[in-house]
Amino acid sequence: MISCRADEVDTTLGFTDLPFNTSYYHLHKPYDLPETQRYSFAGGVHRLWVYATDKPYRRGSPTKPRTELMISGYTYSSGIWQFEGQGYVPKGTNGVCIMQVFGATRRATSLMLRVYNGSLMYYQRAVIVPEIFDRWFRLNVIHDVGAGKVFVHVDGALVYEGADHGGSSHYFKCGVYAQKDMSSYMESRWKEIQIFNKN
């Protein structure tokens, strides 16, 4: 668990800290490239990058380029689940999803956190943290399946609360997944990732 300052809220109290290692996630990347050309892990930091001209994650997919950690070892359909990690987005990255709660009804996701013009946004509709570039920030995303709600905390502060989009199977993803108005190069970095749950 990431330590908190005295003025921050510890969102993990009452949750169970689950194991997190390479057996709990795998990489989505352009299908025609080796992992080392779009992902590195050194000094405890996952670095993920992608170019606007890259291929999708599998041949024939209509989706945009991505390099993401898919935390498929913790697919869930009930309870309260939490993603925690330190994120970093270098200046110039734009039009990209850096974290998502996958799974919904009539769409793919229950939450997308995107970066546009240096701001962290809920999809493309609301700025939740301005000036996110070139600094480490602590991200906690809580998904209460029973209540149908998601909560986003950045550096211990609640910055978004809203309804999820339904669905019966979910998991967390982080990295870079190109969206509308993408920059030519997109990157995010992650460290100290942990998964928590509460039934």
Short mmCIF file of C-alpha atoms in Angstrom, two decimals, residues 15-197:
data_model
loop_
_atom_site.label_atom_id
_atom_site.label_comp_id
_atom_site.label_asym_id
_atom_site.label_seq_id
_atom_site.Cartn_x
_atom_site.Cartn_y
_atom_site.Cartn_z
CA PHE A 15 -9.98 -3.66 1.88
CA THR A 16 -7.94 -6.84 1.40
CA ASP A 17 -4.60 -6.35 -0.34
CA LEU A 18 -4.30 -9.00 -3.07
CA PRO A 19 -1.12 -10.42 -4.63
CA PHE A 20 0.03 -8.64 -7.77
CA ASN A 21 2.75 -10.02 -10.04
CA THR A 22 3.21 -11.13 -13.64
CA SER A 23 0.81 -14.05 -13.21
CA TYR A 24 -2.07 -11.57 -12.72
CA TYR A 25 -1.62 -9.39 -15.82
CA HIS A 26 -0.58 -9.59 -19.44
CA LEU A 27 0.29 -7.06 -22.11
CA HIS A 28 -1.89 -5.81 -24.96
CA LYS A 29 0.40 -4.30 -27.64
CA PRO A 30 0.56 -3.85 -31.41
CA TYR A 31 0.30 -7.40 -32.72
CA ASP A 32 3.20 -7.13 -35.16
CA LEU A 33 5.83 -5.92 -32.67
CA PRO A 34 7.82 -7.63 -29.92
CA GLU A 35 7.02 -6.60 -26.37
CA THR A 36 10.36 -4.82 -25.92
CA GLN A 37 9.49 -2.26 -28.62
CA ARG A 38 6.47 -0.90 -26.73
CA TYR A 39 6.99 -1.89 -23.07
CA SER A 40 9.73 -1.94 -20.45
CA PHE A 41 9.90 -2.75 -16.75
CA ALA A 42 12.91 -1.43 -14.87
CA GLY A 43 13.44 -0.08 -11.36
CA GLY A 44 9.88 -1.00 -10.44
CA VAL A 45 8.42 1.17 -13.24
CA HIS A 46 6.22 -0.12 -16.06
CA ARG A 47 6.74 2.12 -19.10
CA LEU A 48 4.21 1.72 -21.91
CA TRP A 49 4.19 3.64 -25.19
CA VAL A 50 2.50 3.55 -28.57
CA TYR A 51 2.46 5.50 -31.84
CA ALA A 52 -0.61 6.67 -33.73
CA THR A 53 0.57 4.66 -36.74
CA ASP A 54 0.82 1.37 -34.82
CA LYS A 55 -1.30 -1.67 -35.52
CA PRO A 56 -4.09 -2.76 -33.12
CA TYR A 57 -3.51 -5.42 -30.46
CA ARG A 58 -4.69 -8.22 -32.70
CA ARG A 59 -4.95 -8.72 -36.43
CA GLY A 60 -8.32 -7.62 -37.82
CA SER A 61 -9.30 -5.56 -34.76
CA PRO A 62 -10.99 -2.23 -35.60
CA THR A 63 -9.63 -0.64 -32.39
CA LYS A 64 -6.93 2.02 -32.20
CA PRO A 65 -3.32 1.34 -31.13
CA ARG A 66 -2.65 0.43 -27.52
CA THR A 67 -0.05 -0.82 -25.09
CA GLU A 68 -1.80 -1.74 -21.85
CA LEU A 69 -1.44 -3.94 -18.80
CA MET A 70 -4.61 -6.04 -18.74
CA ILE A 71 -5.16 -7.17 -15.15
CA SER A 72 -7.09 -10.26 -16.18
CA GLY A 73 -6.08 -12.25 -13.10
CA TYR A 74 -8.70 -10.32 -11.15
CA THR A 75 -11.81 -10.45 -13.30
CA TYR A 76 -14.80 -9.73 -11.07
CA SER A 77 -18.59 -9.58 -11.19
CA SER A 78 -19.50 -8.61 -7.61
CA GLY A 79 -18.09 -6.92 -4.54
CA ILE A 80 -16.05 -3.73 -4.25
CA TRP A 81 -12.71 -3.62 -6.08
CA GLN A 82 -9.92 -1.07 -6.05
CA PHE A 83 -6.96 -0.27 -8.29
CA GLU A 84 -4.09 1.70 -6.78
CA GLY A 85 -0.94 2.89 -8.50
CA GLN A 86 1.42 5.75 -9.10
CA GLY A 87 0.99 7.14 -12.62
CA TYR A 88 3.05 9.47 -14.79
CA VAL A 89 2.21 11.00 -18.17
CA PRO A 90 4.94 12.84 -20.11
CA LYS A 91 4.13 16.17 -21.74
CA GLY A 92 2.83 15.88 -25.30
CA THR A 93 0.75 12.74 -24.77
CA ASN A 94 -2.81 13.50 -25.89
CA GLY A 95 -6.05 11.80 -26.85
CA VAL A 96 -5.34 8.63 -24.92
CA CYS A 97 -6.91 6.47 -22.22
CA ILE A 98 -4.41 5.73 -19.44
CA MET A 99 -6.66 3.68 -17.13
CA GLN A 100 -9.99 1.93 -17.49
CA VAL A 101 -12.50 -0.32 -15.81
CA PHE A 102 -13.34 -2.76 -18.57
CA GLY A 103 -16.82 -4.29 -18.89
CA ALA A 104 -20.22 -2.66 -19.30
CA THR A 105 -23.62 -2.99 -20.97
CA ARG A 106 -23.95 -1.57 -24.51
CA ARG A 107 -20.35 -0.28 -24.44
CA ALA A 108 -16.91 -1.63 -23.60
CA THR A 109 -16.06 0.19 -20.35
CA SER A 110 -17.50 1.34 -17.05
CA LEU A 111 -14.81 3.99 -16.67
CA MET A 112 -12.15 5.57 -18.85
CA LEU A 113 -9.58 8.08 -17.61
CA ARG A 114 -8.18 9.96 -20.58
CA VAL A 115 -5.60 12.70 -21.11
CA TYR A 116 -6.44 15.73 -23.25
CA ASN A 117 -4.44 18.96 -23.34
CA GLY A 118 -2.57 18.07 -20.16
CA SER A 119 -5.70 17.29 -18.13
CA LEU A 120 -6.95 13.99 -16.74
CA MET A 121 -10.56 13.57 -17.85
CA TYR A 122 -13.58 11.32 -17.39
CA TYR A 123 -13.88 10.05 -20.95
CA GLN A 124 -13.94 13.30 -22.95
CA ARG A 125 -16.63 14.98 -20.89
CA ALA A 126 -15.20 16.40 -17.69
CA VAL A 127 -11.80 17.53 -16.44
CA ILE A 128 -11.09 15.85 -13.13
CA VAL A 129 -7.44 16.88 -12.66
CA PRO A 130 -5.83 19.73 -14.64
CA GLU A 131 -2.10 19.80 -15.38
CA ILE A 132 -1.32 16.11 -15.03
CA PHE A 133 1.87 16.15 -17.15
CA ASP A 134 5.39 15.35 -15.95
CA ARG A 135 4.62 14.44 -12.35
CA TRP A 136 3.88 11.28 -10.41
CA PHE A 137 0.33 11.10 -9.04
CA ARG A 138 -1.35 8.47 -6.89
CA LEU A 139 -4.47 7.03 -8.50
CA ASN A 140 -7.12 5.02 -6.66
CA VAL A 141 -10.12 3.77 -8.63
CA ILE A 142 -12.88 2.02 -6.69
CA HIS A 143 -15.66 0.07 -8.41
CA ASP A 144 -18.65 -0.85 -6.24
CA VAL A 145 -20.40 -3.36 -8.46
CA GLY A 146 -23.49 -3.77 -6.27
CA ALA A 147 -24.08 -0.03 -6.06
CA GLY A 148 -23.21 0.46 -9.73
CA LYS A 149 -20.75 3.25 -8.93
CA VAL A 150 -17.14 4.21 -9.57
CA PHE A 151 -14.98 6.55 -7.50
CA VAL A 152 -11.70 8.16 -8.57
CA HIS A 153 -9.18 9.54 -6.07
CA VAL A 154 -6.02 11.36 -7.10
CA ASP A 155 -3.38 12.03 -4.44
CA GLY A 156 -5.89 11.12 -1.75
CA ALA A 157 -8.65 13.48 -2.93
CA LEU A 158 -11.97 12.32 -4.40
CA VAL A 159 -12.08 13.86 -7.88
CA TYR A 160 -14.90 11.88 -9.51
CA GLU A 161 -17.93 9.86 -8.40
CA GLY A 162 -20.54 8.50 -10.77
CA ALA A 163 -22.49 5.57 -12.12
CA ASP A 164 -20.79 2.71 -13.89
CA HIS A 165 -22.24 1.39 -17.16
CA GLY A 166 -23.49 -1.97 -15.97
CA GLY A 167 -22.11 -5.27 -17.15
CA SER A 168 -21.46 -8.59 -15.48
CA SER A 169 -17.69 -8.99 -15.85
CA HIS A 170 -14.97 -6.42 -15.18
CA TYR A 171 -11.23 -5.94 -14.84
CA PHE A 172 -8.74 -3.06 -14.63
CA LYS A 173 -6.34 -1.90 -17.35
CA CYS A 174 -3.64 0.78 -17.42
CA GLY A 175 -1.18 2.04 -20.00
CA VAL A 176 -1.95 3.89 -23.24
CA TYR A 177 -4.91 3.27 -25.53
CA ALA A 178 -5.32 5.80 -28.36
CA GLN A 179 -8.59 7.73 -28.61
CA LYS A 180 -9.99 10.63 -30.64
CA ASP A 181 -7.47 13.43 -31.33
CA MET A 182 -4.50 11.22 -30.40
CA SER A 183 -0.97 12.61 -30.50
CA SER A 184 1.61 10.94 -32.72
CA TYR A 185 3.31 9.46 -29.62
CA MET A 186 1.63 8.44 -26.35
CA GLU A 187 3.19 7.19 -23.11
CA SER A 188 2.35 6.50 -19.49
CA ARG A 189 4.35 5.00 -16.64
CA TRP A 190 3.11 3.06 -13.63
CA LYS A 191 4.64 1.84 -10.39
CA GLU A 192 3.48 0.39 -7.06
CA ILE A 193 0.35 -1.11 -8.64
CA GLN A 194 -1.87 -2.94 -6.17
CA ILE A 195 -5.32 -4.50 -6.31
CA PHE A 196 -7.71 -4.59 -3.35
CA ASN A 197 -11.18 -5.99 -2.80
#
